[in-house]
Amino acid sequence: MITVQGLTKQYISGGGWFGGPASITHAVTDISFDIPEGQTLGLVGESGCGKSTLGKTLLRLLPSTAGQVRMWGESVLELNGRPLQRFRKHMQMVFQDPYASLNPKMRVGTLVGEPLLIHEPNQGRSARKTRVLEMLDQVGLTGEAFQRFPHEFSGGQRQRIGIARAMILKPKFVVCDEPVSALDVSVQSQILNLLKDLQAAYGLTLLFISHDLRVVQFMSHEVLVMYLGRPMEQAASQTLYENPLHPYTQSLLSAIPDPKIYALGRPKREVLKGDVPSPKAPPSGCVFRTRCPIAEKQCAESVPVLREVRPGHKVACHLVE
Ligand code: ADP
């Protein structure tokens, strides 16, 4: 349903009359993947590795620098005007901080119903209210929420409001950008289960973004691991968790304090040290090489391509056979 080819996004700053020399942030470089209808692709990586940028570029919330995005075969990045608006109806986003993404001065009923007003303006007021009340019920909120303001709700309830707003148009594709990162662990699982229920009810296709591998594994059929804007490894969720091949994925997994991982018999690996290098000056060759425990000379010389090393298991590393 979603096909992404060579998607690249660079932020360019400065370079104006008084702005000094232009600097380029290589936020997303040459990312490709498919998401079959009704499935979830998890996108994982440390903070700053380009996950949000990728999600927003896919949805046309940011302009892309290069690449292709197809939804049902239609080239999303080339759409304009009415055809773009029609597509926007099918593509929605759930944000990390629901409070920041909800207008605090609007009542919940208006907030959740606003997309209907934009995309289905001919619908009458009472029909709209009925749709909003149904949606609130589906996300586990009572009709009483309709008249209240976002600040009157807890973090988990606000995320339910954010999800109701994203789902009211019955979209086909939703990007969830760190939707539970700001929530307590007990509330996290409620929201994750709600997203799964809605996925089953609507046949939703999801791109699920998180820095937390455990959350991504719970939600996703396939997982794509990113580092400094580039793909590192992609596999079915369970395969990636039980048999990670890329040194970066192995380091991410070994950083999880989960006895089950050690029970799988995997040797304990060194936890990643240092920070992600600046995407304004990414390392030559493999971008992970400066933190990689097994890097060799060739890793600085050429960029490893994401290639299939086992059926359905892709890795971008010169040293993985
Ligand atoms: P993640 O979601 O993985 O934390 P982001 O996509 O937010 O990563 O950011 C990727 C890189 O792009 C970071 O270095 C970030 O500072 C930079 N970046 C994000 N948004 C902008 C922007 N609007 N202008 C310039 N740089 C940006």
PDB file of N, CA, C and O and ligand atoms in Angstrom, residues 11-13 25-28 45-54 56 62 177-178 209 226 278-280, ligand 1:
ATOM      1  N   TYR A  11      17.713  19.572   5.534  1.00  0.00           N
ATOM      2  CA  TYR A  11      17.334  20.926   5.974  1.00  0.00           C
ATOM      3  C   TYR A  11      18.491  21.854   5.610  1.00  0.00           C
ATOM      4  O   TYR A  11      19.641  21.557   5.948  1.00  0.00           O
ATOM      5  N   ILE A  12      18.170  22.947   4.950  1.00  0.00           N
ATOM      6  CA  ILE A  12      19.239  23.885   4.582  1.00  0.00           C
ATOM      7  C   ILE A  12      19.029  25.169   5.361  1.00  0.00           C
ATOM      8  O   ILE A  12      17.924  25.744   5.347  1.00  0.00           O
ATOM      9  N   SER A  13      20.058  25.588   6.106  1.00  0.00           N
ATOM     10  CA  SER A  13      19.913  26.838   6.854  1.00  0.00           C
ATOM     11  C   SER A  13      21.057  27.780   6.508  1.00  0.00           C
ATOM     12  O   SER A  13      22.121  27.341   6.065  1.00  0.00           O
ATOM     13  N   THR A  25      21.684  19.900   6.850  1.00  0.00           N
ATOM     14  CA  THR A  25      21.470  18.800   7.800  1.00  0.00           C
ATOM     15  C   THR A  25      20.922  17.610   7.014  1.00  0.00           C
ATOM     16  O   THR A  25      19.847  17.699   6.412  1.00  0.00           O
ATOM     17  N   HIS A  26      21.682  16.523   7.020  1.00  0.00           N
ATOM     18  CA  HIS A  26      21.257  15.328   6.278  1.00  0.00           C
ATOM     19  C   HIS A  26      20.362  14.500   7.202  1.00  0.00           C
ATOM     20  O   HIS A  26      20.799  13.534   7.807  1.00  0.00           O
ATOM     21  N   ALA A  27      19.095  14.919   7.307  1.00  0.00           N
ATOM     22  CA  ALA A  27      18.196  14.293   8.293  1.00  0.00           C
ATOM     23  C   ALA A  27      17.763  12.897   7.856  1.00  0.00           C
ATOM     24  O   ALA A  27      17.686  11.984   8.683  1.00  0.00           O
ATOM     25  N   VAL A  28      17.447  12.720   6.574  1.00  0.00           N
ATOM     26  CA  VAL A  28      17.006  11.414   6.047  1.00  0.00           C
ATOM     27  C   VAL A  28      17.697  11.199   4.702  1.00  0.00           C
ATOM     28  O   VAL A  28      17.648  12.077   3.840  1.00  0.00           O
ATOM     29  N   GLY A  45      15.283   4.070  16.340  1.00  0.00           N
ATOM     30  CA  GLY A  45      16.634   4.635  16.298  1.00  0.00           C
ATOM     31  C   GLY A  45      16.735   5.679  17.385  1.00  0.00           C
ATOM     32  O   GLY A  45      15.709   6.125  17.914  1.00  0.00           O
ATOM     33  N   GLU A  46      17.983   6.070  17.697  1.00  0.00           N
ATOM     34  CA  GLU A  46      18.157   7.063  18.760  1.00  0.00           C
ATOM     35  C   GLU A  46      17.553   8.409  18.361  1.00  0.00           C
ATOM     36  O   GLU A  46      17.350   8.680  17.173  1.00  0.00           O
ATOM     37  N   SER A  47      17.342   9.239  19.364  1.00  0.00           N
ATOM     38  CA  SER A  47      16.805  10.571  19.129  1.00  0.00           C
ATOM     39  C   SER A  47      17.711  11.329  18.144  1.00  0.00           C
ATOM     40  O   SER A  47      18.929  11.237  18.222  1.00  0.00           O
ATOM     41  N   GLY A  48      17.108  12.036  17.214  1.00  0.00           N
ATOM     42  CA  GLY A  48      17.870  12.844  16.261  1.00  0.00           C
ATOM     43  C   GLY A  48      18.284  12.083  15.010  1.00  0.00           C
ATOM     44  O   GLY A  48      18.993  12.625  14.161  1.00  0.00           O
ATOM     45  N   CYS A  49      17.839  10.821  14.863  1.00  0.00           N
ATOM     46  CA  CYS A  49      18.300  10.051  13.693  1.00  0.00           C
ATOM     47  C   CYS A  49      17.382  10.224  12.484  1.00  0.00           C
ATOM     48  O   CYS A  49      17.592   9.588  11.464  1.00  0.00           O
ATOM     49  N   GLY A  50      16.364  11.067  12.594  1.00  0.00           N
ATOM     50  CA  GLY A  50      15.572  11.415  11.409  1.00  0.00           C
ATOM     51  C   GLY A  50      14.206  10.750  11.322  1.00  0.00           C
ATOM     52  O   GLY A  50      13.529  10.857  10.294  1.00  0.00           O
ATOM     53  N   LYS A  51      13.754  10.125  12.410  1.00  0.00           N
ATOM     54  CA  LYS A  51      12.481   9.387  12.358  1.00  0.00           C
ATOM     55  C   LYS A  51      11.285  10.323  12.107  1.00  0.00           C
ATOM     56  O   LYS A  51      10.473  10.066  11.220  1.00  0.00           O
ATOM     57  N   SER A  52      11.206  11.398  12.896  1.00  0.00           N
ATOM     58  CA  SER A  52      10.082  12.335  12.731  1.00  0.00           C
ATOM     59  C   SER A  52      10.116  12.982  11.357  1.00  0.00           C
ATOM     60  O   SER A  52       9.082  13.144  10.708  1.00  0.00           O
ATOM     61  N   THR A  53      11.314  13.351  10.941  1.00  0.00           N
ATOM     62  CA  THR A  53      11.448  13.995   9.627  1.00  0.00           C
ATOM     63  C   THR A  53      10.928  13.059   8.545  1.00  0.00           C
ATOM     64  O   THR A  53      10.201  13.484   7.637  1.00  0.00           O
ATOM     65  N   LEU A  54      11.270  11.782   8.643  1.00  0.00           N
ATOM     66  CA  LEU A  54      10.804  10.808   7.657  1.00  0.00           C
ATOM     67  C   LEU A  54       9.273  10.735   7.667  1.00  0.00           C
ATOM     68  O   LEU A  54       8.632  10.800   6.610  1.00  0.00           O
ATOM     69  N   LYS A  56       7.069  12.962   8.703  1.00  0.00           N
ATOM     70  CA  LYS A  56       6.430  14.195   8.228  1.00  0.00           C
ATOM     71  C   LYS A  56       6.623  14.374   6.722  1.00  0.00           C
ATOM     72  O   LYS A  56       5.749  14.907   6.034  1.00  0.00           O
ATOM     73  N   LEU A  62       6.302  18.112   5.353  1.00  0.00           N
ATOM     74  CA  LEU A  62       7.573  18.753   5.022  1.00  0.00           C
ATOM     75  C   LEU A  62       7.874  18.430   3.555  1.00  0.00           C
ATOM     76  O   LEU A  62       7.565  17.319   3.105  1.00  0.00           O
ATOM     77  N   ASP A 177       3.929   9.093  15.770  1.00  0.00           N
ATOM     78  CA  ASP A 177       5.278   9.564  16.088  1.00  0.00           C
ATOM     79  C   ASP A 177       5.477   9.588  17.606  1.00  0.00           C
ATOM     80  O   ASP A 177       5.017  10.511  18.268  1.00  0.00           O
ATOM     81  N   GLU A 178       6.139   8.593  18.128  1.00  0.00           N
ATOM     82  CA  GLU A 178       6.394   8.471  19.567  1.00  0.00           C
ATOM     83  C   GLU A 178       5.103   8.681  20.380  1.00  0.00           C
ATOM     84  O   GLU A 178       5.082   9.493  21.320  1.00  0.00           O
ATOM     85  N   ILE A 209       6.612   5.085  14.966  1.00  0.00           N
ATOM     86  CA  ILE A 209       7.944   5.610  15.266  1.00  0.00           C
ATOM     87  C   ILE A 209       8.192   5.595  16.770  1.00  0.00           C
ATOM     88  O   ILE A 209       7.357   6.064  17.542  1.00  0.00           O
ATOM     89  N   MET A 226      17.017   2.796  12.018  1.00  0.00           N
ATOM     90  CA  MET A 226      17.703   3.917  11.360  1.00  0.00           C
ATOM     91  C   MET A 226      18.828   4.444  12.241  1.00  0.00           C
ATOM     92  O   MET A 226      18.738   4.394  13.466  1.00  0.00           O
ATOM     93  N   SER A 278      27.050  14.685  14.305  1.00  0.00           N
ATOM     94  CA  SER A 278      26.149  15.691  13.750  1.00  0.00           C
ATOM     95  C   SER A 278      25.698  15.297  12.345  1.00  0.00           C
ATOM     96  O   SER A 278      26.530  14.953  11.496  1.00  0.00           O
ATOM     97  N   PRO A 279      24.383  15.394  12.074  1.00  0.00           N
ATOM     98  CA  PRO A 279      23.934  15.107  10.702  1.00  0.00           C
ATOM     99  C   PRO A 279      24.355  16.201   9.720  1.00  0.00           C
ATOM    100  O   PRO A 279      24.134  16.087   8.528  1.00  0.00           O
ATOM    101  N   LYS A 280      25.010  17.280  10.258  1.00  0.00           N
ATOM    102  CA  LYS A 280      25.529  18.316   9.348  1.00  0.00           C
ATOM    103  C   LYS A 280      26.848  17.855   8.727  1.00  0.00           C
ATOM    104  O   LYS A 280      27.248  18.342   7.681  1.00  0.00           O
TER     105      LYS A 280
HETATM  106  P1  ADP B   1      14.170  12.013  15.490  1.00  0.00           P
HETATM  107  O1  ADP B   1      12.707  12.054  15.190  1.00  0.00           O
HETATM  108  O2  ADP B   1      14.788  10.691  15.152  1.00  0.00           O
HETATM  109  O3  ADP B   1      14.501  12.448  16.886  1.00  0.00           O
HETATM  110  P2  ADP B   1      14.332  14.352  13.770  1.00  0.00           P
HETATM  111  O4  ADP B   1      13.726  13.970  12.475  1.00  0.00           O
HETATM  112  O5  ADP B   1      13.504  15.156  14.715  1.00  0.00           O
HETATM  113  O6  ADP B   1      14.900  13.043  14.508  1.00  0.00           O
HETATM  114  O7  ADP B   1      15.657  15.170  13.479  1.00  0.00           O
HETATM  115  C1  ADP B   1      16.688  14.710  12.602  1.00  0.00           C
HETATM  116  C2  ADP B   1      17.746  15.794  12.488  1.00  0.00           C
HETATM  117  O8  ADP B   1      17.197  16.894  11.766  1.00  0.00           O
HETATM  118  C3  ADP B   1      18.209  16.330  13.838  1.00  0.00           C
HETATM  119  O9  ADP B   1      19.593  16.606  13.762  1.00  0.00           O
HETATM  120  C4  ADP B   1      17.430  17.607  13.997  1.00  0.00           C
HETATM  121  O10 ADP B   1      18.142  18.548  14.760  1.00  0.00           O
HETATM  122  C5  ADP B   1      17.310  18.080  12.542  1.00  0.00           C
HETATM  123  N1  ADP B   1      16.076  18.870  12.333  1.00  0.00           N
HETATM  124  C6  ADP B   1      14.803  18.481  12.643  1.00  0.00           C
HETATM  125  N2  ADP B   1      13.924  19.445  12.282  1.00  0.00           N
HETATM  126  C7  ADP B   1      14.656  20.452  11.732  1.00  0.00           C
HETATM  127  C8  ADP B   1      14.342  21.733  11.150  1.00  0.00           C
HETATM  128  N3  ADP B   1      13.082  22.137  11.043  1.00  0.00           N
HETATM  129  N4  ADP B   1      15.349  22.488  10.691  1.00  0.00           N
HETATM  130  C9  ADP B   1      16.650  22.072  10.755  1.00  0.00           C
HETATM  131  N5  ADP B   1      17.020  20.865  11.290  1.00  0.00           N
HETATM  132  C10 ADP B   1      16.045  20.081  11.757  1.00  0.00           C
END
